[in-house]
Amino acid sequence: MSAKQPPTFYHVCFVVPDIAAAMTELAELAQVEWNEPEDAVLEQWAYTIVFSRQFPFIELISGPPESPWDATSGPRFDHLGWWSESLGSTTCRWATKGAQPRYDGRPAGRSFAYFFAPTIGANIEVVDNERQHDFMDTWTSRHDRHAMTYLRETPEHDSPV
């Protein structure tokens, strides 16, 4: 049995009211390359999401009022995201260490959860490793050698706890 590895950070997320404008701004200012935004639904919330093509990933998301991605108060930094080899044990550990549960996607069939980290004043997200290959297939450029190397060097059994 291999020892569990420390958490594997993989993205930063901003909630924005206008995804197209945010994509354009970051492309112009920092040469960020984007995938095409996707529309999706989680529970009662329709939302739009996009990730950059390069690692480290930048996520932009916009959702309706009262959703986890409510942008009615304007754009904001929302969360840092980590992979987990055990979503259940990671959520329990984070809660016992003082992180406050914000949203758990598991009852809706999604393998992620948000927690609020009070000392940084922001959310942290944990995503089950089972989603890692689908994420990489959906959101990375096949020409992004760094992202693909990252995936190969981060086997599912070696990701966060």
mmCIF file with all atom_site columns, C-alpha atoms in Angstrom:
data_model
loop_
_atom_site.group_PDB
_atom_site.id
_atom_site.type_symbol
_atom_site.label_atom_id
_atom_site.label_alt_id
_atom_site.label_comp_id
_atom_site.label_asym_id
_atom_site.label_entity_id
_atom_site.label_seq_id
_atom_site.pdbx_PDB_ins_code
_atom_site.Cartn_x
_atom_site.Cartn_y
_atom_site.Cartn_z
_atom_site.occupancy
_atom_site.B_iso_or_equiv
_atom_site.pdbx_formal_charge
_atom_site.auth_seq_id
_atom_site.auth_comp_id
_atom_site.auth_asym_id
_atom_site.auth_atom_id
_atom_site.pdbx_PDB_model_num
ATOM 1   C CA . MET A 1 1   ? 0.000   0.000  0.000   1.00 0.00 ? 1   MET A CA 1
ATOM 2   C CA . SER A 1 2   ? 1.455   3.357  -0.983  1.00 0.00 ? 2   SER A CA 1
ATOM 3   C CA . ALA A 1 3   ? 1.464   6.329  1.340   1.00 0.00 ? 3   ALA A CA 1
ATOM 4   C CA . LYS A 1 4   ? -1.071  9.009  0.600   1.00 0.00 ? 4   LYS A CA 1
ATOM 5   C CA . GLN A 1 5   ? 0.352   12.057 -1.086  1.00 0.00 ? 5   GLN A CA 1
ATOM 6   C CA . PRO A 1 6   ? -0.346  15.649 -0.108  1.00 0.00 ? 6   PRO A CA 1
ATOM 7   C CA . PRO A 1 7   ? -3.209  17.415 -1.884  1.00 0.00 ? 7   PRO A CA 1
ATOM 8   C CA . THR A 1 8   ? -2.733  18.094 -5.568  1.00 0.00 ? 8   THR A CA 1
ATOM 9   C CA . PHE A 1 9   ? -3.685  21.656 -6.434  1.00 0.00 ? 9   PHE A CA 1
ATOM 10  C CA . TYR A 1 10  ? -4.982  22.120 -9.963  1.00 0.00 ? 10  TYR A CA 1
ATOM 11  C CA . HIS A 1 11  ? -7.046  25.278 -10.402 1.00 0.00 ? 11  HIS A CA 1
ATOM 12  C CA . VAL A 1 12  ? -8.191  28.692 -9.262  1.00 0.00 ? 12  VAL A CA 1
ATOM 13  C CA . CYS A 1 13  ? -11.767 29.864 -9.855  1.00 0.00 ? 13  CYS A CA 1
ATOM 14  C CA . PHE A 1 14  ? -13.416 33.232 -10.334 1.00 0.00 ? 14  PHE A CA 1
ATOM 15  C CA . VAL A 1 15  ? -17.171 33.794 -10.310 1.00 0.00 ? 15  VAL A CA 1
ATOM 16  C CA . VAL A 1 16  ? -17.975 36.378 -12.983 1.00 0.00 ? 16  VAL A CA 1
ATOM 17  C CA . PRO A 1 17  ? -21.176 37.926 -14.318 1.00 0.00 ? 17  PRO A CA 1
ATOM 18  C CA . ASP A 1 18  ? -19.879 37.983 -17.926 1.00 0.00 ? 18  ASP A CA 1
ATOM 19  C CA . ILE A 1 19  ? -17.752 35.003 -18.915 1.00 0.00 ? 19  ILE A CA 1
ATOM 20  C CA . ALA A 1 20  ? -17.029 36.285 -22.431 1.00 0.00 ? 20  ALA A CA 1
ATOM 21  C CA . ALA A 1 21  ? -15.741 39.617 -21.098 1.00 0.00 ? 21  ALA A CA 1
ATOM 22  C CA . ALA A 1 22  ? -13.585 37.895 -18.450 1.00 0.00 ? 22  ALA A CA 1
ATOM 23  C CA . MET A 1 23  ? -12.143 35.515 -21.052 1.00 0.00 ? 23  MET A CA 1
ATOM 24  C CA . THR A 1 24  ? -11.317 38.400 -23.373 1.00 0.00 ? 24  THR A CA 1
ATOM 25  C CA . GLU A 1 25  ? -9.710  40.427 -20.602 1.00 0.00 ? 25  GLU A CA 1
ATOM 26  C CA . LEU A 1 26  ? -7.449  37.604 -19.400 1.00 0.00 ? 26  LEU A CA 1
ATOM 27  C CA . ALA A 1 27  ? -6.576  36.642 -22.980 1.00 0.00 ? 27  ALA A CA 1
ATOM 28  C CA . GLU A 1 28  ? -5.529  40.213 -23.747 1.00 0.00 ? 28  GLU A CA 1
ATOM 29  C CA . LEU A 1 29  ? -3.738  40.895 -20.450 1.00 0.00 ? 29  LEU A CA 1
ATOM 30  C CA . ALA A 1 30  ? -2.086  37.545 -19.782 1.00 0.00 ? 30  ALA A CA 1
ATOM 31  C CA . GLN A 1 31  ? -2.354  35.605 -23.057 1.00 0.00 ? 31  GLN A CA 1
ATOM 32  C CA . VAL A 1 32  ? -4.612  33.011 -21.411 1.00 0.00 ? 32  VAL A CA 1
ATOM 33  C CA . GLU A 1 33  ? -5.992  30.540 -23.956 1.00 0.00 ? 33  GLU A CA 1
ATOM 34  C CA . TRP A 1 34  ? -9.537  29.355 -23.357 1.00 0.00 ? 34  TRP A CA 1
ATOM 35  C CA . ASN A 1 35  ? -11.720 26.422 -24.229 1.00 0.00 ? 35  ASN A CA 1
ATOM 36  C CA . GLU A 1 36  ? -15.279 27.045 -25.366 1.00 0.00 ? 36  GLU A CA 1
ATOM 37  C CA . PRO A 1 37  ? -17.637 27.791 -22.458 1.00 0.00 ? 37  PRO A CA 1
ATOM 38  C CA . GLU A 1 38  ? -20.150 25.083 -21.612 1.00 0.00 ? 38  GLU A CA 1
ATOM 39  C CA . ASP A 1 39  ? -23.657 25.445 -20.249 1.00 0.00 ? 39  ASP A CA 1
ATOM 40  C CA . ALA A 1 40  ? -24.723 22.962 -17.602 1.00 0.00 ? 40  ALA A CA 1
ATOM 41  C CA . VAL A 1 41  ? -27.276 22.407 -14.855 1.00 0.00 ? 41  VAL A CA 1
ATOM 42  C CA . LEU A 1 42  ? -26.708 21.314 -11.267 1.00 0.00 ? 42  LEU A CA 1
ATOM 43  C CA . GLU A 1 43  ? -29.813 20.794 -9.188  1.00 0.00 ? 43  GLU A CA 1
ATOM 44  C CA . GLN A 1 44  ? -32.020 23.832 -9.946  1.00 0.00 ? 44  GLN A CA 1
ATOM 45  C CA . TRP A 1 45  ? -29.141 26.036 -11.179 1.00 0.00 ? 45  TRP A CA 1
ATOM 46  C CA . ALA A 1 46  ? -28.229 26.593 -14.813 1.00 0.00 ? 46  ALA A CA 1
ATOM 47  C CA . TYR A 1 47  ? -24.658 27.861 -15.074 1.00 0.00 ? 47  TYR A CA 1
ATOM 48  C CA . THR A 1 48  ? -21.903 28.542 -17.584 1.00 0.00 ? 48  THR A CA 1
ATOM 49  C CA . ILE A 1 49  ? -18.351 27.334 -17.031 1.00 0.00 ? 49  ILE A CA 1
ATOM 50  C CA . VAL A 1 50  ? -15.028 27.489 -18.838 1.00 0.00 ? 50  VAL A CA 1
ATOM 51  C CA . PHE A 1 51  ? -11.437 26.506 -18.059 1.00 0.00 ? 51  PHE A CA 1
ATOM 52  C CA . SER A 1 52  ? -8.220  27.776 -19.523 1.00 0.00 ? 52  SER A CA 1
ATOM 53  C CA . ARG A 1 53  ? -6.330  25.336 -21.729 1.00 0.00 ? 53  ARG A CA 1
ATOM 54  C CA . GLN A 1 54  ? -3.062  25.518 -19.815 1.00 0.00 ? 54  GLN A CA 1
ATOM 55  C CA . PHE A 1 55  ? -1.974  24.332 -16.404 1.00 0.00 ? 55  PHE A CA 1
ATOM 56  C CA . PRO A 1 56  ? -2.318  25.813 -13.858 1.00 0.00 ? 56  PRO A CA 1
ATOM 57  C CA . PHE A 1 57  ? -5.969  26.028 -14.811 1.00 0.00 ? 57  PHE A CA 1
ATOM 58  C CA . ILE A 1 58  ? -8.173  29.084 -14.417 1.00 0.00 ? 58  ILE A CA 1
ATOM 59  C CA . GLU A 1 59  ? -11.892 28.440 -14.087 1.00 0.00 ? 59  GLU A CA 1
ATOM 60  C CA . LEU A 1 60  ? -14.527 31.071 -14.820 1.00 0.00 ? 60  LEU A CA 1
ATOM 61  C CA . ILE A 1 61  ? -18.094 30.296 -13.790 1.00 0.00 ? 61  ILE A CA 1
ATOM 62  C CA . SER A 1 62  ? -21.358 32.209 -13.728 1.00 0.00 ? 62  SER A CA 1
ATOM 63  C CA . GLY A 1 63  ? -24.614 31.111 -12.174 1.00 0.00 ? 63  GLY A CA 1
ATOM 64  C CA . PRO A 1 64  ? -27.989 32.467 -11.165 1.00 0.00 ? 64  PRO A CA 1
ATOM 65  C CA . PRO A 1 65  ? -28.839 34.289 -7.934  1.00 0.00 ? 65  PRO A CA 1
ATOM 66  C CA . GLU A 1 66  ? -28.631 32.120 -4.798  1.00 0.00 ? 66  GLU A CA 1
ATOM 67  C CA . SER A 1 67  ? -26.509 29.492 -6.561  1.00 0.00 ? 67  SER A CA 1
ATOM 68  C CA . PRO A 1 68  ? -22.969 28.723 -5.399  1.00 0.00 ? 68  PRO A CA 1
ATOM 69  C CA . TRP A 1 69  ? -21.822 30.818 -8.399  1.00 0.00 ? 69  TRP A CA 1
ATOM 70  C CA . ASP A 1 70  ? -24.078 33.844 -7.868  1.00 0.00 ? 70  ASP A CA 1
ATOM 71  C CA . ALA A 1 71  ? -22.358 36.824 -9.496  1.00 0.00 ? 71  ALA A CA 1
ATOM 72  C CA . THR A 1 72  ? -25.024 39.463 -8.811  1.00 0.00 ? 72  THR A CA 1
ATOM 73  C CA . SER A 1 73  ? -22.637 41.306 -6.463  1.00 0.00 ? 73  SER A CA 1
ATOM 74  C CA . GLY A 1 74  ? -19.974 41.402 -9.162  1.00 0.00 ? 74  GLY A CA 1
ATOM 75  C CA . PRO A 1 75  ? -16.926 39.318 -9.998  1.00 0.00 ? 75  PRO A CA 1
ATOM 76  C CA . ARG A 1 76  ? -14.952 37.665 -7.215  1.00 0.00 ? 76  ARG A CA 1
ATOM 77  C CA . PHE A 1 77  ? -12.275 35.142 -6.474  1.00 0.00 ? 77  PHE A CA 1
ATOM 78  C CA . ASP A 1 78  ? -14.206 32.043 -5.414  1.00 0.00 ? 78  ASP A CA 1
ATOM 79  C CA . HIS A 1 79  ? -12.019 29.022 -4.732  1.00 0.00 ? 79  HIS A CA 1
ATOM 80  C CA . LEU A 1 80  ? -8.854  26.982 -5.055  1.00 0.00 ? 80  LEU A CA 1
ATOM 81  C CA . GLY A 1 81  ? -9.342  23.395 -6.254  1.00 0.00 ? 81  GLY A CA 1
ATOM 82  C CA . TRP A 1 82  ? -7.643  20.124 -5.296  1.00 0.00 ? 82  TRP A CA 1
ATOM 83  C CA . TRP A 1 83  ? -7.928  16.516 -6.435  1.00 0.00 ? 83  TRP A CA 1
ATOM 84  C CA . SER A 1 84  ? -8.641  13.877 -3.788  1.00 0.00 ? 84  SER A CA 1
ATOM 85  C CA . GLU A 1 85  ? -8.176  10.128 -3.794  1.00 0.00 ? 85  GLU A CA 1
ATOM 86  C CA . SER A 1 86  ? -10.923 9.938  -1.151  1.00 0.00 ? 86  SER A CA 1
ATOM 87  C CA . LEU A 1 87  ? -13.559 12.635 -1.309  1.00 0.00 ? 87  LEU A CA 1
ATOM 88  C CA . GLY A 1 88  ? -15.235 11.340 1.846   1.00 0.00 ? 88  GLY A CA 1
ATOM 89  C CA . SER A 1 89  ? -12.110 11.314 3.996   1.00 0.00 ? 89  SER A CA 1
ATOM 90  C CA . THR A 1 90  ? -10.941 14.683 2.662   1.00 0.00 ? 90  THR A CA 1
ATOM 91  C CA . THR A 1 91  ? -14.260 16.373 3.432   1.00 0.00 ? 91  THR A CA 1
ATOM 92  C CA . CYS A 1 92  ? -14.232 14.889 6.943   1.00 0.00 ? 92  CYS A CA 1
ATOM 93  C CA . ARG A 1 93  ? -10.640 15.970 7.517   1.00 0.00 ? 93  ARG A CA 1
ATOM 94  C CA . TRP A 1 94  ? -11.252 19.497 6.252   1.00 0.00 ? 94  TRP A CA 1
ATOM 95  C CA . ALA A 1 95  ? -14.321 19.847 8.489   1.00 0.00 ? 95  ALA A CA 1
ATOM 96  C CA . THR A 1 96  ? -12.417 18.654 11.571  1.00 0.00 ? 96  THR A CA 1
ATOM 97  C CA . LYS A 1 97  ? -9.659  21.174 10.768  1.00 0.00 ? 97  LYS A CA 1
ATOM 98  C CA . GLY A 1 98  ? -12.120 24.094 10.825  1.00 0.00 ? 98  GLY A CA 1
ATOM 99  C CA . ALA A 1 99  ? -13.172 24.457 7.188   1.00 0.00 ? 99  ALA A CA 1
ATOM 100 C CA . GLN A 1 100 ? -16.891 25.170 6.935   1.00 0.00 ? 100 GLN A CA 1
ATOM 101 C CA . PRO A 1 101 ? -18.967 23.115 4.463   1.00 0.00 ? 101 PRO A CA 1
ATOM 102 C CA . ARG A 1 102 ? -20.487 25.370 1.764   1.00 0.00 ? 102 ARG A CA 1
ATOM 103 C CA . TYR A 1 103 ? -21.856 22.972 -0.842  1.00 0.00 ? 103 TYR A CA 1
ATOM 104 C CA . ASP A 1 104 ? -21.634 19.214 -1.330  1.00 0.00 ? 104 ASP A CA 1
ATOM 105 C CA . GLY A 1 105 ? -22.273 17.994 -4.864  1.00 0.00 ? 105 GLY A CA 1
ATOM 106 C CA . ARG A 1 106 ? -22.514 14.311 -3.931  1.00 0.00 ? 106 ARG A CA 1
ATOM 107 C CA . PRO A 1 107 ? -26.290 14.289 -3.244  1.00 0.00 ? 107 PRO A CA 1
ATOM 108 C CA . ALA A 1 108 ? -26.736 15.653 -6.791  1.00 0.00 ? 108 ALA A CA 1
ATOM 109 C CA . GLY A 1 109 ? -24.467 12.953 -8.251  1.00 0.00 ? 109 GLY A CA 1
ATOM 110 C CA . ARG A 1 110 ? -21.376 15.164 -8.506  1.00 0.00 ? 110 ARG A CA 1
ATOM 111 C CA . SER A 1 111 ? -18.037 14.242 -6.945  1.00 0.00 ? 111 SER A CA 1
ATOM 112 C CA . PHE A 1 112 ? -16.970 17.584 -5.448  1.00 0.00 ? 112 PHE A CA 1
ATOM 113 C CA . ALA A 1 113 ? -17.525 19.755 -2.386  1.00 0.00 ? 113 ALA A CA 1
ATOM 114 C CA . TYR A 1 114 ? -16.839 23.363 -1.423  1.00 0.00 ? 114 TYR A CA 1
ATOM 115 C CA . PHE A 1 115 ? -15.629 24.435 1.999   1.00 0.00 ? 115 PHE A CA 1
ATOM 116 C CA . PHE A 1 116 ? -15.016 27.920 3.353   1.00 0.00 ? 116 PHE A CA 1
ATOM 117 C CA . ALA A 1 117 ? -11.521 28.446 4.778   1.00 0.00 ? 117 ALA A CA 1
ATOM 118 C CA . PRO A 1 118 ? -12.041 31.297 7.270   1.00 0.00 ? 118 PRO A CA 1
ATOM 119 C CA . THR A 1 119 ? -8.437  32.425 7.594   1.00 0.00 ? 119 THR A CA 1
ATOM 120 C CA . ILE A 1 120 ? -8.107  33.060 3.851   1.00 0.00 ? 120 ILE A CA 1
ATOM 121 C CA . GLY A 1 121 ? -11.687 34.269 3.453   1.00 0.00 ? 121 GLY A CA 1
ATOM 122 C CA . ALA A 1 122 ? -12.390 32.051 0.451   1.00 0.00 ? 122 ALA A CA 1
ATOM 123 C CA . ASN A 1 123 ? -13.651 28.653 -0.573  1.00 0.00 ? 123 ASN A CA 1
ATOM 124 C CA . ILE A 1 124 ? -11.582 25.568 -1.242  1.00 0.00 ? 124 ILE A CA 1
ATOM 125 C CA . GLU A 1 125 ? -12.871 22.772 -3.453  1.00 0.00 ? 125 GLU A CA 1
ATOM 126 C CA . VAL A 1 126 ? -12.128 19.078 -3.335  1.00 0.00 ? 126 VAL A CA 1
ATOM 127 C CA . VAL A 1 127 ? -12.818 16.942 -6.409  1.00 0.00 ? 127 VAL A CA 1
ATOM 128 C CA . ASP A 1 128 ? -12.621 13.162 -6.521  1.00 0.00 ? 128 ASP A CA 1
ATOM 129 C CA . ASN A 1 129 ? -9.766  11.763 -8.615  1.00 0.00 ? 129 ASN A CA 1
ATOM 130 C CA . GLU A 1 130 ? -12.273 9.713  -10.601 1.00 0.00 ? 130 GLU A CA 1
ATOM 131 C CA . ARG A 1 131 ? -13.014 12.962 -12.493 1.00 0.00 ? 131 ARG A CA 1
ATOM 132 C CA . GLN A 1 132 ? -9.392  13.744 -13.354 1.00 0.00 ? 132 GLN A CA 1
ATOM 133 C CA . HIS A 1 133 ? -9.175  12.003 -16.738 1.00 0.00 ? 133 HIS A CA 1
ATOM 134 C CA . ASP A 1 134 ? -12.555 13.377 -17.861 1.00 0.00 ? 134 ASP A CA 1
ATOM 135 C CA . PHE A 1 135 ? -11.453 16.840 -16.783 1.00 0.00 ? 135 PHE A CA 1
ATOM 136 C CA . MET A 1 136 ? -8.228  16.593 -18.741 1.00 0.00 ? 136 MET A CA 1
ATOM 137 C CA . ASP A 1 137 ? -10.021 15.211 -21.803 1.00 0.00 ? 137 ASP A CA 1
ATOM 138 C CA . THR A 1 138 ? -12.597 18.004 -21.713 1.00 0.00 ? 138 THR A CA 1
ATOM 139 C CA . TRP A 1 139 ? -10.527 21.026 -20.772 1.00 0.00 ? 139 TRP A CA 1
ATOM 140 C CA . THR A 1 140 ? -6.905  20.614 -21.855 1.00 0.00 ? 140 THR A CA 1
ATOM 141 C CA . SER A 1 141 ? -5.328  21.245 -25.193 1.00 0.00 ? 141 SER A CA 1
ATOM 142 C CA . ARG A 1 142 ? -3.774  18.113 -26.647 1.00 0.00 ? 142 ARG A CA 1
ATOM 143 C CA . HIS A 1 143 ? -0.822  20.347 -27.468 1.00 0.00 ? 143 HIS A CA 1
ATOM 144 C CA . ASP A 1 144 ? -0.302  21.487 -23.880 1.00 0.00 ? 144 ASP A CA 1
ATOM 145 C CA . ARG A 1 145 ? 2.659   19.294 -22.966 1.00 0.00 ? 145 ARG A CA 1
ATOM 146 C CA . HIS A 1 146 ? 2.855   20.722 -19.436 1.00 0.00 ? 146 HIS A CA 1
ATOM 147 C CA . ALA A 1 147 ? -0.739  19.805 -18.595 1.00 0.00 ? 147 ALA A CA 1
ATOM 148 C CA . MET A 1 148 ? -0.402  16.337 -20.075 1.00 0.00 ? 148 MET A CA 1
ATOM 149 C CA . THR A 1 149 ? 2.879   15.790 -18.216 1.00 0.00 ? 149 THR A CA 1
ATOM 150 C CA . TYR A 1 150 ? 1.129   16.907 -15.040 1.00 0.00 ? 150 TYR A CA 1
ATOM 151 C CA . LEU A 1 151 ? -1.562  14.297 -15.604 1.00 0.00 ? 151 LEU A CA 1
ATOM 152 C CA . ARG A 1 152 ? 0.959   11.512 -16.229 1.00 0.00 ? 152 ARG A CA 1
ATOM 153 C CA . GLU A 1 153 ? 2.974   12.459 -13.142 1.00 0.00 ? 153 GLU A CA 1
ATOM 154 C CA . THR A 1 154 ? -0.121  12.616 -10.917 1.00 0.00 ? 154 THR A CA 1
ATOM 155 C CA . PRO A 1 155 ? -1.521  9.086  -10.932 1.00 0.00 ? 155 PRO A CA 1
ATOM 156 C CA . GLU A 1 156 ? -4.907  8.647  -9.325  1.00 0.00 ? 156 GLU A CA 1
ATOM 157 C CA . HIS A 1 157 ? -3.499  6.767  -6.338  1.00 0.00 ? 157 HIS A CA 1
ATOM 158 C CA . ASP A 1 158 ? -1.040  9.569  -5.592  1.00 0.00 ? 158 ASP A CA 1
ATOM 159 C CA . SER A 1 159 ? -3.460  12.490 -5.361  1.00 0.00 ? 159 SER A CA 1
ATOM 160 C CA . PRO A 1 160 ? -4.752  14.445 -2.370  1.00 0.00 ? 160 PRO A CA 1
ATOM 161 C CA . VAL A 1 161 ? -6.176  13.235 0.852   1.00 0.00 ? 161 VAL A CA 1
#
